[in-house]
mmCIF file of C-alpha atoms in Angstrom:
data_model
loop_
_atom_site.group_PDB
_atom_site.id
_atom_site.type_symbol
_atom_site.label_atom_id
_atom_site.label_comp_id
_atom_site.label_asym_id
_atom_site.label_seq_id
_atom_site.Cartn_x
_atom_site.Cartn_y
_atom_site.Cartn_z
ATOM 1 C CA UNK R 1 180.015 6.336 162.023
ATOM 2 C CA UNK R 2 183.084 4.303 162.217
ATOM 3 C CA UNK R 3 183.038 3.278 165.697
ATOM 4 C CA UNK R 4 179.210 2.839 166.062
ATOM 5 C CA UNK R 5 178.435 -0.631 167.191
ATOM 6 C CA UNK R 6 175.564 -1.358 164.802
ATOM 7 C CA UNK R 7 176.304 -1.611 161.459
ATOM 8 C CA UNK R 8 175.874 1.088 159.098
ATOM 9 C CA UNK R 9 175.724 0.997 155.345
ATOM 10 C CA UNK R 10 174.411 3.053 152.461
ATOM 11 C CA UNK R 11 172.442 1.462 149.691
ATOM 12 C CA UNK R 12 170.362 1.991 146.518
ATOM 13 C CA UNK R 13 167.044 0.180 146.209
ATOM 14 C CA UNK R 14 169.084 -3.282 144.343
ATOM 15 C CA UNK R 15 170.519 -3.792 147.541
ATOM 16 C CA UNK R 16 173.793 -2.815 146.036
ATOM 17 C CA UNK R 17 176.544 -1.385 148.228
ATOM 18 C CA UNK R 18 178.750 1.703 148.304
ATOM 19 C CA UNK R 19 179.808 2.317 152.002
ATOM 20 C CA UNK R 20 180.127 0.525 155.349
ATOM 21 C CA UNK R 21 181.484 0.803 158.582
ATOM 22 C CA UNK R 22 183.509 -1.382 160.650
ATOM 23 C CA UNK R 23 180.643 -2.804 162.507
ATOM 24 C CA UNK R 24 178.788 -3.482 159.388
ATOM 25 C CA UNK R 25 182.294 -5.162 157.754
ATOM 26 C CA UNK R 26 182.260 -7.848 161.046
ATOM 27 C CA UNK R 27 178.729 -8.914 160.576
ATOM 28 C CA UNK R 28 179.310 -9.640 156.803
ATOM 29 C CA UNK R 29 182.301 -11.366 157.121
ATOM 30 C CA UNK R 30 183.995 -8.441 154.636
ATOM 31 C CA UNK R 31 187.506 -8.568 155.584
ATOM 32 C CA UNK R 32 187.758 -5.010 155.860
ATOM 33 C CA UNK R 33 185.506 -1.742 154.900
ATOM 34 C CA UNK R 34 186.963 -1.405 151.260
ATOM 35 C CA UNK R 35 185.539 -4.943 150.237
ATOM 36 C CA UNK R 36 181.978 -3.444 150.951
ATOM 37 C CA UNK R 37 182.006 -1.155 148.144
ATOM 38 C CA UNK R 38 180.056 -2.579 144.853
ATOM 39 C CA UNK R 39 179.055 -5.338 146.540
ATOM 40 C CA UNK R 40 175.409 -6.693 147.304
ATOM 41 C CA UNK R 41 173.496 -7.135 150.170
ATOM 42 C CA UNK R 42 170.928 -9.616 148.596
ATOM 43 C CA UNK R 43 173.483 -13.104 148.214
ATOM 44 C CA UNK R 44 174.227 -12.607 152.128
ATOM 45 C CA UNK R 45 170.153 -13.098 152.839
ATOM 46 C CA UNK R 46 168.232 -16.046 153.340
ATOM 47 C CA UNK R 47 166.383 -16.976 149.863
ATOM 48 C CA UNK R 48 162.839 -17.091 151.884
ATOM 49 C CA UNK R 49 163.587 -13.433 152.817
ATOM 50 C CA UNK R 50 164.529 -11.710 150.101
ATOM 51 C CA UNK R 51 161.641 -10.946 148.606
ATOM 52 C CA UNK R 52 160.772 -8.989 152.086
ATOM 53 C CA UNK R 53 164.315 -7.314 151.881
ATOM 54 C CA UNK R 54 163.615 -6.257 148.208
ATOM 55 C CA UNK R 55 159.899 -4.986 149.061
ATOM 56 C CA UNK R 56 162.034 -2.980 152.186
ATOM 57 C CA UNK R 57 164.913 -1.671 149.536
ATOM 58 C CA UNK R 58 161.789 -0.060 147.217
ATOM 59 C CA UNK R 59 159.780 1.638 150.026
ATOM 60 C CA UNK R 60 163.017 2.795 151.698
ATOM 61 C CA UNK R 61 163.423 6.012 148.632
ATOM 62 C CA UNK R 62 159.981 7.137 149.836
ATOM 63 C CA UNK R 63 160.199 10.384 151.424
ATOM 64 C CA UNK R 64 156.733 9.500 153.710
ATOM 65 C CA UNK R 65 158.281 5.699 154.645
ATOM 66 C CA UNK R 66 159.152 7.886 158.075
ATOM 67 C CA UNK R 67 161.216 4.992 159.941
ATOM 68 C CA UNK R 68 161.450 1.380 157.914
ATOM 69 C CA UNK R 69 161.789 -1.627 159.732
ATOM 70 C CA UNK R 70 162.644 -5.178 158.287
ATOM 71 C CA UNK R 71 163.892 -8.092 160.213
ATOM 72 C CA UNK R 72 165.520 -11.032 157.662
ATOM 73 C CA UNK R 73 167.658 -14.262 158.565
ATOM 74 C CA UNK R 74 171.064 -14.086 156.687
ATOM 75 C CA UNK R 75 173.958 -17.022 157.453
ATOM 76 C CA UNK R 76 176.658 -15.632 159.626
ATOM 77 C CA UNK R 77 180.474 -15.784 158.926
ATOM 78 C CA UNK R 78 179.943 -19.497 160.724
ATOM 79 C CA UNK R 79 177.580 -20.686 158.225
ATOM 80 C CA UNK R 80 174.909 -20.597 161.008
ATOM 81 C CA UNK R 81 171.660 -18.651 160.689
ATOM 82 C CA UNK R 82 171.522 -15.124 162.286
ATOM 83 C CA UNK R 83 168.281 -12.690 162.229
ATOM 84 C CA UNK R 84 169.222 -9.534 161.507
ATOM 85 C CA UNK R 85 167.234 -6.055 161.669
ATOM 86 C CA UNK R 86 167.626 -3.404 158.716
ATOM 87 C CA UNK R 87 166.471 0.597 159.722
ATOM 88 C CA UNK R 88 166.253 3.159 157.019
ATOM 89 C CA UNK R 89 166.781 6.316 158.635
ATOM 90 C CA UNK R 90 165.503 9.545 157.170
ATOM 91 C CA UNK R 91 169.007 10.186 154.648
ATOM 92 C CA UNK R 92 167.862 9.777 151.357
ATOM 93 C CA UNK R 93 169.520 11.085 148.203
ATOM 94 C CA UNK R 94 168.877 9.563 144.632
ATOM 95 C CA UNK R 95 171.459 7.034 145.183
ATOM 96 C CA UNK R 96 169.962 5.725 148.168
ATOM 97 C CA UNK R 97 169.608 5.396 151.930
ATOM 98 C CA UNK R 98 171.530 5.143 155.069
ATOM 99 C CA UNK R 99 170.887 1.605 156.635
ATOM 100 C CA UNK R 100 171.651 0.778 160.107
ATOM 101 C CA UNK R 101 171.866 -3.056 160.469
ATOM 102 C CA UNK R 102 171.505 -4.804 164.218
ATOM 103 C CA UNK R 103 172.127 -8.115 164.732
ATOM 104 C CA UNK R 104 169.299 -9.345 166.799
ATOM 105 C CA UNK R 105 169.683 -13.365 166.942
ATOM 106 C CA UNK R 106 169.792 -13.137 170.865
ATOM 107 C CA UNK R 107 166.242 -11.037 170.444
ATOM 108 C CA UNK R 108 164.888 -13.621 168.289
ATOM 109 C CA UNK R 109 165.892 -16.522 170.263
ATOM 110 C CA UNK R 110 164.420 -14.774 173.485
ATOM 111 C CA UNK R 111 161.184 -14.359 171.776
ATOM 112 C CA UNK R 112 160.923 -17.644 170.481
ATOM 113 C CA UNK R 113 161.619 -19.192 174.650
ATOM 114 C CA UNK R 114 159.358 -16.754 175.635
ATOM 115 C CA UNK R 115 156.448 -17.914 173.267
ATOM 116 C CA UNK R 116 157.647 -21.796 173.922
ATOM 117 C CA UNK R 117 156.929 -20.728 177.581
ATOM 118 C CA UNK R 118 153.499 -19.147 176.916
ATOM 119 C CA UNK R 119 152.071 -22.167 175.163
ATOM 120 C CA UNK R 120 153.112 -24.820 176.686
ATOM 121 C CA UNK R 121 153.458 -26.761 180.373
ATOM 122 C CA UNK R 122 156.788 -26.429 182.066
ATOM 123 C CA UNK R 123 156.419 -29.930 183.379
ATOM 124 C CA UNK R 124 155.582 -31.860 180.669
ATOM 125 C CA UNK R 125 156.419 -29.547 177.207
ATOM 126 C CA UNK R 126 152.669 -30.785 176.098
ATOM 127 C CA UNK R 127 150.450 -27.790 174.684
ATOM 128 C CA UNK R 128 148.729 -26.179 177.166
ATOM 129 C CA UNK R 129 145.212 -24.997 176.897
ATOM 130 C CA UNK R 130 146.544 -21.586 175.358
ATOM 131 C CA UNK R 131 148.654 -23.528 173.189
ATOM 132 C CA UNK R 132 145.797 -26.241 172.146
ATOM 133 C CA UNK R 133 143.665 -23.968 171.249
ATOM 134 C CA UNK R 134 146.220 -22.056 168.653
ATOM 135 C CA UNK R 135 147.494 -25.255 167.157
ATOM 136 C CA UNK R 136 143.682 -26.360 166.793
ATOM 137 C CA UNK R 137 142.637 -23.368 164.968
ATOM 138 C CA UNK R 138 145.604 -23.703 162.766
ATOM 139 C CA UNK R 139 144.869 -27.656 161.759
ATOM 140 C CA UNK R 140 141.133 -26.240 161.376
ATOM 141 C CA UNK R 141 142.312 -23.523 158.625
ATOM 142 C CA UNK R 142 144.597 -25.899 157.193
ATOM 143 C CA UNK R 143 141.783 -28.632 156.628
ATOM 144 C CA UNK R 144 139.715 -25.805 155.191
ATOM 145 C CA UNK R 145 141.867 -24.696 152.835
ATOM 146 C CA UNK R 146 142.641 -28.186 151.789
ATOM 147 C CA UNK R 147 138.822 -29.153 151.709
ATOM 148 C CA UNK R 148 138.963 -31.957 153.764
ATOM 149 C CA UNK R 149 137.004 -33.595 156.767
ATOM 150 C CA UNK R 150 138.944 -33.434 160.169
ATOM 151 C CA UNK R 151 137.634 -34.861 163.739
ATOM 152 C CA UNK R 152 138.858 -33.342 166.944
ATOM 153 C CA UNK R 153 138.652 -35.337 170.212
ATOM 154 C CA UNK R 154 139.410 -33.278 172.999
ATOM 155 C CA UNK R 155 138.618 -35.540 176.829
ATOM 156 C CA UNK R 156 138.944 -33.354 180.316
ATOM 157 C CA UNK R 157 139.523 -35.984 182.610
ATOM 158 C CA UNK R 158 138.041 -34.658 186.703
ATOM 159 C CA UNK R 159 140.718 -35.321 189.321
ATOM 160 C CA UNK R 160 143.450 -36.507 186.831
ATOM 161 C CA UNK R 161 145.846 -34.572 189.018
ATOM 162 C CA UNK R 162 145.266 -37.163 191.281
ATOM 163 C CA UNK R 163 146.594 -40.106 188.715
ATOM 164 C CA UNK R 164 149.835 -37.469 187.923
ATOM 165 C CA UNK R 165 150.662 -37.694 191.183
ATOM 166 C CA UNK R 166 150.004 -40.979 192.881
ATOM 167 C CA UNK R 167 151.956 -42.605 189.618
ATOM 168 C CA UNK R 168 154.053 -39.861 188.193
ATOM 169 C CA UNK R 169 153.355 -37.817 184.808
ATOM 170 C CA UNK R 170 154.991 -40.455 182.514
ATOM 171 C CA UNK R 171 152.535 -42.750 183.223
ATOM 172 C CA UNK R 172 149.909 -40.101 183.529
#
């Protein structure tokens, strides 16, 4: 387990630590593996995720969980935000669990492009139709929720294609 590239780490269901390997040391910013023991994995996770990394810690002990997944931001030994994946794998005793940690801020990064792409124009970075439509919905729930009046004006212009490019799409 020592030379595996993700991180591995055994835990009980507080999050609190008794083993890690080297890979697991690096993305904690432990300056080696015998700083891991006794220590907790809850400070190094964002505050809006804990609460998911908690509910993960308590199902993780189940014997049916089978494999569980939970993806949580956590600041990196740069201070800067990094996503990271947690994986129970099936080697429970009634200390606690194997963990295999991934960091997967590329992944997250690539999915967040990728959905920038899908909803909006490459020319222009405006909403497209796909894009309109979502964000719509959403301001429709929110003024629902909030019990208030909303008006939507939505124009199709024919032909403006014609005004993009005879003057240019900053002036159209």
């Amino acid at each position: 387990m020592e030379n595996l590239p993700d991180g591995v780490c055994f835990s009980d269901t507080q999050g609190s630590l008794f083993y890690g390997n080297k890979s697991f040391a690096t993305l904690f910013c432990f300056k080696n593996t015998d700083e891991i023991k006794n220590a907790s994995l809850l400070p190094f996770i964002h505050e809006n995720d804990r609460s998911s990394l908690e509910e993960f810690l308590g199902r993780m002990m189940h014997p049916e969980f089978g494999k569980t997944v939970v993806q949580v931001r956590m600041a990196g030994c740069d201070s800067h935000q990094q996503w990271i994946e947690l994986r129970a794998v099936n080697t429970i005793t009634e200390e606690g669990a194997f963990l295999v940690v991934r960091d997967i801020t590329s992944y997250k990064a690539m999915q967040e492009d990728l959905l920038f792409q899908a909803l909006t124009d490459e020319l222009t970075s405006l909403y497209n139709r796909r894009g309109f439509k979502i964000m719509a919905e959403q301001e429709l729930r929110h003024c629902q929720r909030l019990d208030t009046d909303v008006i939507m004006l939505s124009i199709d212009i024919d032909a403006f294609k014609v005004i993009n490019d005879t003057f240019g799409h900053g002036e159209g």
